[in-house]
Coordinates of N, CA and C and ligand atoms in Angstrom, one line a residue:
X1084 N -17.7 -31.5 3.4 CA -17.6 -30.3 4.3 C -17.0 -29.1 3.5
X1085 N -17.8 -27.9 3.8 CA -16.9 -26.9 2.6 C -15.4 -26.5 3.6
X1086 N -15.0 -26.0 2.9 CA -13.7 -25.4 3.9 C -13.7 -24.1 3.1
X1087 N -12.7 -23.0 4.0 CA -13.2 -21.6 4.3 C -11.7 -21.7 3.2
X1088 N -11.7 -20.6 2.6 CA -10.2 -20.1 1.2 C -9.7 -19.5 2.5
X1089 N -8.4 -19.8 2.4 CA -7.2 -19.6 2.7 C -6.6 -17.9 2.7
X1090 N -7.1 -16.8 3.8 CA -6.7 -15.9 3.6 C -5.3 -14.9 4.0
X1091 N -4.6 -14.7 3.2 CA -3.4 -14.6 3.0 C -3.0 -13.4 4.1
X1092 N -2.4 -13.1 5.4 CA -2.2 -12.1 6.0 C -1.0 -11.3 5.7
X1093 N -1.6 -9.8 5.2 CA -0.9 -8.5 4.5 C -1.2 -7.3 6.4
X1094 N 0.1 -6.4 5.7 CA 0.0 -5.3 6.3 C -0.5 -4.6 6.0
X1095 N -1.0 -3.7 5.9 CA -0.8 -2.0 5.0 C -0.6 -0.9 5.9
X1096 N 0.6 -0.1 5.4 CA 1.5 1.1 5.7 C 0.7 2.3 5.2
X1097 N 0.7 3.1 6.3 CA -0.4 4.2 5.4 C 0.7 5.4 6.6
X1098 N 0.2 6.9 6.0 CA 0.2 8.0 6.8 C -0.9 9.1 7.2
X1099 N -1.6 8.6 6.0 CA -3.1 10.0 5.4 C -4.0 9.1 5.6
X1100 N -4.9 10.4 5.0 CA -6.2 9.7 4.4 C -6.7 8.5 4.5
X1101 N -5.8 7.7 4.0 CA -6.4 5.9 3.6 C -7.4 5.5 2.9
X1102 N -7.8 6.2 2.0 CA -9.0 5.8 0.8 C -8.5 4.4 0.5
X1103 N -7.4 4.3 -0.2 CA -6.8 3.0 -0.4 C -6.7 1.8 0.7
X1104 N -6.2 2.3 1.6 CA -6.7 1.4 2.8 C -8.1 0.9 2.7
X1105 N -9.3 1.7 2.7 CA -10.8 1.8 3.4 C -11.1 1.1 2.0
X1106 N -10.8 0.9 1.0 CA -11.0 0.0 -0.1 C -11.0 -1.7 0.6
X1107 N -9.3 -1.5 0.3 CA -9.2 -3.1 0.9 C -10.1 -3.6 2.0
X1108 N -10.1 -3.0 3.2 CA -10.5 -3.4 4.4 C -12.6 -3.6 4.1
X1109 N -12.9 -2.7 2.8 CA -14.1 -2.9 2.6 C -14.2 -4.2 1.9
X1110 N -13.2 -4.6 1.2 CA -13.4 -5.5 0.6 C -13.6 -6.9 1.4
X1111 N -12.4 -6.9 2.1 CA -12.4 -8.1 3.1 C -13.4 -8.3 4.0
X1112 N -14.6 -7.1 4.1 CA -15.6 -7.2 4.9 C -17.2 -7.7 3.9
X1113 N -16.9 -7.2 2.6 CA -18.2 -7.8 2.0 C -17.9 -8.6 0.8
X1114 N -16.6 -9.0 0.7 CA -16.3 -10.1 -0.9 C -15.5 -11.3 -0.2
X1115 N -16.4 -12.9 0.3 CA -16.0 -13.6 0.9 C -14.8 -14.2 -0.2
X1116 N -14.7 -13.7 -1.3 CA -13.6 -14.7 -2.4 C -12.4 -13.6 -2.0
X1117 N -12.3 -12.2 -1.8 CA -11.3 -11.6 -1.2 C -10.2 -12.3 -0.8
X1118 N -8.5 -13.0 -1.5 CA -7.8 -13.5 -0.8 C -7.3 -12.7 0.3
X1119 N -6.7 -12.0 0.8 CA -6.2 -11.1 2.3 C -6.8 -10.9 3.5
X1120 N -6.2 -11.0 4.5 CA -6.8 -10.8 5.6 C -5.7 -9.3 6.1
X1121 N -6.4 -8.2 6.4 CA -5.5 -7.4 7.2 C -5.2 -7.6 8.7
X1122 N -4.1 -7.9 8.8 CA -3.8 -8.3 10.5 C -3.2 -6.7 10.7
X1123 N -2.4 -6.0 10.4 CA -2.0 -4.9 11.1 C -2.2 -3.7 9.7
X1124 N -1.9 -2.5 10.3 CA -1.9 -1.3 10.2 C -0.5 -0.4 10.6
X1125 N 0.1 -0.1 9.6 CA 1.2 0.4 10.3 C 1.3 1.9 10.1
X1126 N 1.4 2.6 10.7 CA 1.4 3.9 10.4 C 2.7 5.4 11.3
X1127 N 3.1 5.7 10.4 CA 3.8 6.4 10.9 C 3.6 8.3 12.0
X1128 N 2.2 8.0 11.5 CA 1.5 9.6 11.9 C 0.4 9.1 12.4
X1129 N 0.5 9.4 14.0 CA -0.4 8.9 14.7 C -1.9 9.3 14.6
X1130 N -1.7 10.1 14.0 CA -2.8 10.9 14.3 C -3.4 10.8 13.0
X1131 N -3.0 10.1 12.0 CA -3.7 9.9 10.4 C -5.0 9.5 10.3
X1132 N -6.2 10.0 9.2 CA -7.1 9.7 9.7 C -7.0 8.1 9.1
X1133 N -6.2 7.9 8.6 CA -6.1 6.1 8.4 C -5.9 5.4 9.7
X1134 N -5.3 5.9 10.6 CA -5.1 5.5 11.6 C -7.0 5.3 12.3
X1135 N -7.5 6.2 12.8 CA -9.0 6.4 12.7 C -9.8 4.9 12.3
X1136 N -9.8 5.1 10.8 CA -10.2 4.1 9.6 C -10.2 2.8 10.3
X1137 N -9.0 2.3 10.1 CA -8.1 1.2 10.7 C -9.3 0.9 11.9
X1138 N -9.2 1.5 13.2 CA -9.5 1.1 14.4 C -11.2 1.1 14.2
X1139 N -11.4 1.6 13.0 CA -13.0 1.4 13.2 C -13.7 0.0 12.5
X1140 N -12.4 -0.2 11.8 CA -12.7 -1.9 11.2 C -12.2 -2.9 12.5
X1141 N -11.4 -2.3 13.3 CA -11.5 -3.1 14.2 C -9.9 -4.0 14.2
X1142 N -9.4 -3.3 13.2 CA -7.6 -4.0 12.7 C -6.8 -3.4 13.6
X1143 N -6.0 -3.9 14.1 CA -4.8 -3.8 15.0 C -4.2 -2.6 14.7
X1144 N -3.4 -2.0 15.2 CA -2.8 -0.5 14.6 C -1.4 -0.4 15.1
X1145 N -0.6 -0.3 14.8 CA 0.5 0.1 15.3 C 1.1 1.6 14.8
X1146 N 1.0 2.8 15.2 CA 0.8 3.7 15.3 C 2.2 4.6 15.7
X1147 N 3.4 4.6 15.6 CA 4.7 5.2 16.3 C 5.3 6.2 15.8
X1148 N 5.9 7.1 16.1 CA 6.7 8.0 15.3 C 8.1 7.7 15.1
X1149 N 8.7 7.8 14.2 CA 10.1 7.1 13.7 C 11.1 7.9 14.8
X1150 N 10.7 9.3 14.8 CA 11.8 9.9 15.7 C 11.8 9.6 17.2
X1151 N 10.9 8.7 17.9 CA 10.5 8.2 19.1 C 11.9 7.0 19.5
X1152 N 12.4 7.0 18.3 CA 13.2 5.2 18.1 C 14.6 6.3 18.4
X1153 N 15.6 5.2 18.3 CA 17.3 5.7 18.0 C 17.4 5.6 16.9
X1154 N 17.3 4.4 16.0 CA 17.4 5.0 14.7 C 15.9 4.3 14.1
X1155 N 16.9 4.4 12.6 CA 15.4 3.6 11.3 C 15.6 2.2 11.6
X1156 N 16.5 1.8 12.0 CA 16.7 0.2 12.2 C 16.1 -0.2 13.8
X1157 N 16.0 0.6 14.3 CA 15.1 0.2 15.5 C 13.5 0.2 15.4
X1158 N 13.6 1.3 14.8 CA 11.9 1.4 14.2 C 11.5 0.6 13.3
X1159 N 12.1 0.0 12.6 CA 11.6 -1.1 11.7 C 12.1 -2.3 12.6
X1160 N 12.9 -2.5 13.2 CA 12.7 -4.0 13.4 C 11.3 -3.6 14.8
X1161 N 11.0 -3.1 15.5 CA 9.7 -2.6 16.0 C 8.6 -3.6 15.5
X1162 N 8.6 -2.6 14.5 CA 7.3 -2.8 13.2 C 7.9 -4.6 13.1
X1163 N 9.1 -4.8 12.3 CA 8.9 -6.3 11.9 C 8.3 -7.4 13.0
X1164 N 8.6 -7.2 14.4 CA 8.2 -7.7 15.4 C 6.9 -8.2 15.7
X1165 N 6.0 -6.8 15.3 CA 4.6 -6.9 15.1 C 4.3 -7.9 13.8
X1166 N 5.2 -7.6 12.5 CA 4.4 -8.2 11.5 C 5.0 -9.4 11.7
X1167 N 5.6 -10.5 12.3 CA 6.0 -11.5 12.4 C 5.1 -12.3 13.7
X1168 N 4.9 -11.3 14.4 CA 3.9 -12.3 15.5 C 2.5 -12.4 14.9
X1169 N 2.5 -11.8 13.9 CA 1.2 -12.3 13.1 C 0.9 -12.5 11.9
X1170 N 2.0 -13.4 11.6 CA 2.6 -13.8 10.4 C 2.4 -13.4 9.2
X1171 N 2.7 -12.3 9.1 CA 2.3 -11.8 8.0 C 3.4 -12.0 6.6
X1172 N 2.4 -12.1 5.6 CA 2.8 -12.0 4.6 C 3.5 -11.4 3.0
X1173 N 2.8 -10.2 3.6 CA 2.8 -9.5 2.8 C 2.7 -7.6 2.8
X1174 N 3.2 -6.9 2.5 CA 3.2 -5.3 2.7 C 3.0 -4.5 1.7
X1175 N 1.8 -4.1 2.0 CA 1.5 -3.3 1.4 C 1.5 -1.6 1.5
X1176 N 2.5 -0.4 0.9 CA 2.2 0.7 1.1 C 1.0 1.2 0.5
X1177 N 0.3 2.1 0.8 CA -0.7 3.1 1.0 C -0.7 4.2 1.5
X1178 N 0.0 5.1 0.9 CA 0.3 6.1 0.7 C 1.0 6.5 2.0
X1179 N 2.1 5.5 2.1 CA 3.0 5.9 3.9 C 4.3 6.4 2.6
X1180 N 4.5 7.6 3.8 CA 5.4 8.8 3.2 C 7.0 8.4 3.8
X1181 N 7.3 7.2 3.8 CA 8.3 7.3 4.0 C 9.3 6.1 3.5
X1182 N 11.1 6.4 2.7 CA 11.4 5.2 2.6 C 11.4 4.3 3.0
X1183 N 11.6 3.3 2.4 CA 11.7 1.7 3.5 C 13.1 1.7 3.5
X1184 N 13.4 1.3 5.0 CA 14.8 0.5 5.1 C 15.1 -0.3 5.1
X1185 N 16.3 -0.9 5.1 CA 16.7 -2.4 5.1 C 16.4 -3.3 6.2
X1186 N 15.9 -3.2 7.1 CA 14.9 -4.3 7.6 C 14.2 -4.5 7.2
X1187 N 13.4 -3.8 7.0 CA 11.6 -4.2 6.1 C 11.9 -4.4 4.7
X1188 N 13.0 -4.5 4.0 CA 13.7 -4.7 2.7 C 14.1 -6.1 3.0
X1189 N 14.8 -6.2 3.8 CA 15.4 -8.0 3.8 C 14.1 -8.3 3.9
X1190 N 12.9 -8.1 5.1 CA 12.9 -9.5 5.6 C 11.6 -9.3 4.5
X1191 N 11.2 -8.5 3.7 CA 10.3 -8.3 3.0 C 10.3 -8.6 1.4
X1192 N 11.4 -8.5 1.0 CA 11.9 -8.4 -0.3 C 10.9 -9.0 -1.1
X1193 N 10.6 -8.6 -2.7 CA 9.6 -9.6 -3.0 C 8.4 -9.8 -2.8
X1194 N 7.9 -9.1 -1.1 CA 6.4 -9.3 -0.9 C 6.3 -8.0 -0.7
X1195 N 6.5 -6.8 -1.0 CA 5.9 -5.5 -0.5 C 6.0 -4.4 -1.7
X1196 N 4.5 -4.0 -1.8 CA 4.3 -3.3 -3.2 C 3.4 -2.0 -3.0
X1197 N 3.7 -0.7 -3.9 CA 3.2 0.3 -3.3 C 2.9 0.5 -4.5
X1198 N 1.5 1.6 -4.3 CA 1.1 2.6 -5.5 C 1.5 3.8 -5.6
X1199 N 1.6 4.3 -6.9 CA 2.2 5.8 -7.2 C 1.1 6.3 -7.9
X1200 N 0.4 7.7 -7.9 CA 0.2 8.3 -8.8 C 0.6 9.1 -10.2
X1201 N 1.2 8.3 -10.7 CA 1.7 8.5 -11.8 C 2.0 7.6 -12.5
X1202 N 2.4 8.1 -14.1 CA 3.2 6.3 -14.6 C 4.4 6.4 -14.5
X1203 N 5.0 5.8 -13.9 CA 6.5 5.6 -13.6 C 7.2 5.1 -14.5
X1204 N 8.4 5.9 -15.0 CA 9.5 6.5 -14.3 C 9.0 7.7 -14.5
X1205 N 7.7 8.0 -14.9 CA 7.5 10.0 -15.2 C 7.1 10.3 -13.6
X1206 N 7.2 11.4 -13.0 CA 6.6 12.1 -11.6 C 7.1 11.1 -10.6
X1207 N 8.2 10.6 -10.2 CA 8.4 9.5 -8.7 C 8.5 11.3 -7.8
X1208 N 8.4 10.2 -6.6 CA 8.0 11.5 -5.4 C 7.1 12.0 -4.6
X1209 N 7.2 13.4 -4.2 CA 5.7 13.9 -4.1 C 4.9 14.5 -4.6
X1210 N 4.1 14.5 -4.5 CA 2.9 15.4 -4.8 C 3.0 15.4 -6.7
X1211 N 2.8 14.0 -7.3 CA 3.2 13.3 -8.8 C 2.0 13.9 -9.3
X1212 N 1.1 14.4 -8.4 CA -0.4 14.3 -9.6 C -0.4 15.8 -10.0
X1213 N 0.3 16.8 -8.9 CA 0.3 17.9 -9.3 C 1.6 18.4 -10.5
X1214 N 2.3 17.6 -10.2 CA 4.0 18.1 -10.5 C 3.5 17.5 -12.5
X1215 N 2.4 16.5 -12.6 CA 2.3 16.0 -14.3 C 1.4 17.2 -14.8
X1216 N 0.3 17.7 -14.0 CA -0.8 18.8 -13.9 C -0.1 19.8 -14.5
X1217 N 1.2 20.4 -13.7 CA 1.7 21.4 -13.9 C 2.8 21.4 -15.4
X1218 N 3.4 20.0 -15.5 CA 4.2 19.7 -16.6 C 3.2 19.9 -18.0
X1219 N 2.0 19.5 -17.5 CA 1.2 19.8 -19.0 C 0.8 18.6 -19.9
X1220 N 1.3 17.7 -19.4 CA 1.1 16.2 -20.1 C 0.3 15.5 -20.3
X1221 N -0.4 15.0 -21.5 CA -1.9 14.8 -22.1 C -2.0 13.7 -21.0
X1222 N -1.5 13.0 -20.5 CA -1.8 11.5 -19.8 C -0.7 11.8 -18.3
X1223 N -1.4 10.9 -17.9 CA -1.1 10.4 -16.8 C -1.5 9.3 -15.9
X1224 N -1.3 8.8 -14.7 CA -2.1 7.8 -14.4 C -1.5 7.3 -13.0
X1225 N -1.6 5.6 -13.1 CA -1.1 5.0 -12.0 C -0.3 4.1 -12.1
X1226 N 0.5 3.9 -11.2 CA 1.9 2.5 -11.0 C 1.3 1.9 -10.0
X1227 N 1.5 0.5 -9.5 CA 1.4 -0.4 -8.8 C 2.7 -1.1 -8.9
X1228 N 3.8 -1.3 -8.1 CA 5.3 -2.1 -8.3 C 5.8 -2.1 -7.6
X1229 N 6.7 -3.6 -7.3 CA 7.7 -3.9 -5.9 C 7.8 -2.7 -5.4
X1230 N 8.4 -2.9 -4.0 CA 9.5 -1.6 -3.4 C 10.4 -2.2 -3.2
X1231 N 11.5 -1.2 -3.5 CA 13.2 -1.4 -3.5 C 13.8 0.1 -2.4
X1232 N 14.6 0.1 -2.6 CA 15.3 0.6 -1.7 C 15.3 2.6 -2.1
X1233 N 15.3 2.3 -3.4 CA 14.8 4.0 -4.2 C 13.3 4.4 -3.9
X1234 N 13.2 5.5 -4.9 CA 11.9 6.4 -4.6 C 10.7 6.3 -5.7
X1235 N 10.1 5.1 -5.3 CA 9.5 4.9 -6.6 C 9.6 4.3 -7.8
X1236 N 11.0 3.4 -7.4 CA 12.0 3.0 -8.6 C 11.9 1.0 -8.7
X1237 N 11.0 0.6 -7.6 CA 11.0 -0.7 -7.8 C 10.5 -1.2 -9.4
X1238 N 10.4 -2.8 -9.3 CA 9.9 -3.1 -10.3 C 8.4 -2.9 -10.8
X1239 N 7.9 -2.4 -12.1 CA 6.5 -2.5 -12.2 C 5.9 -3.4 -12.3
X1240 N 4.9 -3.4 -11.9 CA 3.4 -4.9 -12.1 C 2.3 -4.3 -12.5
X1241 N 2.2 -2.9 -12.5 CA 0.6 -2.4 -13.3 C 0.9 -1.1 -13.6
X1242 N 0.1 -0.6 -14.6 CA 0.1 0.7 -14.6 C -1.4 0.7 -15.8
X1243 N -2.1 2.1 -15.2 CA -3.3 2.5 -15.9 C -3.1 3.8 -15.8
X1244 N -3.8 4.2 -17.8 CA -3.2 5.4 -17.8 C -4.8 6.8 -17.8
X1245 N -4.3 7.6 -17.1 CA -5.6 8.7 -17.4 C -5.0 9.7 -18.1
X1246 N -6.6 10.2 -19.0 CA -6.2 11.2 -19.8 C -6.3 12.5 -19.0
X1247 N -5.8 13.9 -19.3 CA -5.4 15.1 -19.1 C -6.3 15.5 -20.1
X1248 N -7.7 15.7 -19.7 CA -8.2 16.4 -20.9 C -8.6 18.1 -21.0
X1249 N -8.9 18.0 -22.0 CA -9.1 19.8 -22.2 C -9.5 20.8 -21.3
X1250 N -9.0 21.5 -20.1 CA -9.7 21.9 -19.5 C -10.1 21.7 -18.1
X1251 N -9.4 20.1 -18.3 CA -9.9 19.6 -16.6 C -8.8 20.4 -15.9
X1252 N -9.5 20.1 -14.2 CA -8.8 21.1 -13.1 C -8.0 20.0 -12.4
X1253 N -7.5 20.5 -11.7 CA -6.3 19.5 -11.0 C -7.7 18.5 -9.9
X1254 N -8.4 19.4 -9.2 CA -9.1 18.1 -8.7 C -9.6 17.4 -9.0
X1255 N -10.4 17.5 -10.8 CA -11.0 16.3 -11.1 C -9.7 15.8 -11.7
X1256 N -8.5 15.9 -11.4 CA -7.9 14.7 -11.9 C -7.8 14.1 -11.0
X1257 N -7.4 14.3 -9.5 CA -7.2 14.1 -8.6 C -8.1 12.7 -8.1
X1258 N -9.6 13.7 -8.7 CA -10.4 12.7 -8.0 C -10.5 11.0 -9.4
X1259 N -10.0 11.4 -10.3 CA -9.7 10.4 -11.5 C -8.9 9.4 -10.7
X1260 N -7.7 10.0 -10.1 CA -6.6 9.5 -9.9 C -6.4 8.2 -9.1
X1261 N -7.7 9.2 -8.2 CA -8.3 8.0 -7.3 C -8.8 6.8 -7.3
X1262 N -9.8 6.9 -7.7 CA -11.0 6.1 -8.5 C -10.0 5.1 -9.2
X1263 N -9.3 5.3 -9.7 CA -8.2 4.3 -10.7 C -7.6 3.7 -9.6
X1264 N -7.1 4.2 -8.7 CA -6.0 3.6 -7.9 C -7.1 2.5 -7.1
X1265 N -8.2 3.0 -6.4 CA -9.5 1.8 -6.1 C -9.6 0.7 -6.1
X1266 N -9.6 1.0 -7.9 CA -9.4 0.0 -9.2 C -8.5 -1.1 -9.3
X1267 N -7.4 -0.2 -9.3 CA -6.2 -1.2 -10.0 C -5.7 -1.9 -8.8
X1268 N -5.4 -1.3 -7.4 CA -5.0 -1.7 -6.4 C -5.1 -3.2 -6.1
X1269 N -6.6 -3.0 -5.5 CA -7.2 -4.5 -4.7 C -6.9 -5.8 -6.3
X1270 N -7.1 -5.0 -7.7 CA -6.5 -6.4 -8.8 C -5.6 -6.6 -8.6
X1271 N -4.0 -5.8 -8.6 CA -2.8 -6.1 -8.3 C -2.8 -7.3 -7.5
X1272 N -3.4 -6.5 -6.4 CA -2.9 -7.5 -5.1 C -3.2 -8.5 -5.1
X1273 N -4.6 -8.8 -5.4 CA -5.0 -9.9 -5.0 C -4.3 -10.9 -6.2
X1274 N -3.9 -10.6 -7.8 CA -2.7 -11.5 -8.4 C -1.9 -11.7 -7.8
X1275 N -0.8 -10.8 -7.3 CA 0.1 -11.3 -6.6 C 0.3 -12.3 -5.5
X1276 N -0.7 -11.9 -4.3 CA -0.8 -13.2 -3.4 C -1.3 -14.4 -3.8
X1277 N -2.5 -14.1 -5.1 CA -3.1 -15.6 -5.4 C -2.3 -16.4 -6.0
X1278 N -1.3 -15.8 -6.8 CA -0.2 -16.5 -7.7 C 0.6 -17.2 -7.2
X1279 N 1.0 -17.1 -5.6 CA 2.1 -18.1 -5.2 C 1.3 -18.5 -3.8
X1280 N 0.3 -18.4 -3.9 CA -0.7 -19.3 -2.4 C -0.5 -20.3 -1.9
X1281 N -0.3 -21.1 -3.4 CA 0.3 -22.7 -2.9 C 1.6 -22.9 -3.2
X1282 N 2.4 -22.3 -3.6 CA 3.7 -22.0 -3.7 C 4.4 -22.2 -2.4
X1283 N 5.6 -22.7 -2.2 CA 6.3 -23.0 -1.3 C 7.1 -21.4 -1.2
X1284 N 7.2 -20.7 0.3 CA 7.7 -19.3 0.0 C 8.9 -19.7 0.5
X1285 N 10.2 -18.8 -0.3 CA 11.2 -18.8 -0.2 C 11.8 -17.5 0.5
X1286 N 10.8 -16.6 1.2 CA 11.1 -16.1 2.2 C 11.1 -16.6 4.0
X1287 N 11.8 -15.8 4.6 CA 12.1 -16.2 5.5 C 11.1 -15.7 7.1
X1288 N 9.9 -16.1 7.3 CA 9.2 -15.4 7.8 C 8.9 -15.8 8.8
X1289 N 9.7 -16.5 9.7 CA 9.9 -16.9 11.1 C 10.0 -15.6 12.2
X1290 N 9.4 -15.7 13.1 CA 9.5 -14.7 14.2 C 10.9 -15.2 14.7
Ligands
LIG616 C1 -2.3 7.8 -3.2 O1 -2.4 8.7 -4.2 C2 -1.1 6.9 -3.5 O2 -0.9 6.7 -4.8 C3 0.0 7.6 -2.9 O3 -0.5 8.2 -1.7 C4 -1.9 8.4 -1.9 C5 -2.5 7.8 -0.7 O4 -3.9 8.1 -0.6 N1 1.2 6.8 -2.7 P1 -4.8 7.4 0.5 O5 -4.1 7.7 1.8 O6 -4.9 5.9 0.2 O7 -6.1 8.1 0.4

């Protein structure tokens, strides 16, 4: 009898757009070897068109505004609530604009990894693709690395670099920037979850 692979359930945290989101969720819809399943959507701007995205694949959404809560520790344990009744594994940001706190830091630690446009430690922050554009710098590119409690400052796991070539405009880097992140993203991830699948996890992910 065949048996179905074991798909690993991740969040992803977005605020915008969601290109990076609409990757993953494409993937899990036409690459049956795809380890992840998206069980939730977490989004802090309701109105994002990731938010949109999300509901058109048909993924759960949890959608709130932080200043709706009393504090950040109410808003995140919220959110952990949701990611624990559907046991999720893993957190992925996508391009959600906001630090993580120490709830989603404890009960996450280890499993939750974001991309940057840029190579880190150069450009952490906002708006990295413009701020290297404007610095003048032959290269630039993308991070993929833990989150920690700083701004961009977790540990690395990937980085690909693009060139700044003669003459290009900020949107075709932009649109470079992208295309790479596409790229490098869904490989990251899917190493990281595949690498400890059968691994006994030494987090704590009891509701
Ligand atoms: C990406 O450039 C990512 O590196 C950054 O935010 C952007 C998100 O884009 N953290 P999208 O919402 O996935 O299109």
């Amino acid at each position: 009898m065949m048996r179905g692979v074991r798909k690993v359930p991740v969040a992803v945290f977005v605020s915008g757009f969601g290109s990076n989101l609409e990757k993953l969720l494409q993937l899990e819809k036409e690459d049956p070897a795809w380890p992840c399943a998206v069980q939730l959507v977490v989004s802090d701007k309701p109105e994002a068109r990731a938010v949109t995205l999300a509901r058109d694949f048909g993924v759960d959404v949890f959608a709130r505004r932080p200043k709706d809560f009393a504090s950040k520790a109410d808003y995140e344990t919220a959110i952990l609530a949701e990611l624990r009744s559907r046991q999720v594994e893993w957190v992925v940001l996508a391009g959600y604009m906001r630090i993580v706190g120490e709830v989603l830091l404890d009960a996450y630690s280890g499993r939750m990894v974001n991309i940057h446009p840029s190579l880190l430690p150069a450009f952490p922050g906002l708006r990295a693709i413009e701020q290297a554009f404007a610095a003048g710098v032959r290269q630039t590119g993308v991070t993929v690395h833990y989150v920690d409690a700083g701004v961009d400052t977790g540990t690395i796991l990937a980085q690909k670099v693009v060139n700044i070539r003669e003459g290009m405009t900020l949107d075709e880097l932009e649109r470079e920037i992208h295309s790479v992140e596409h790229q490098i993203y869904p490989e990251v991830i899917r190493g990281v979850v595949s690498q400890e699948k059968n691994v006994e996890s030494g987090a704590d992910l009891r509701a």
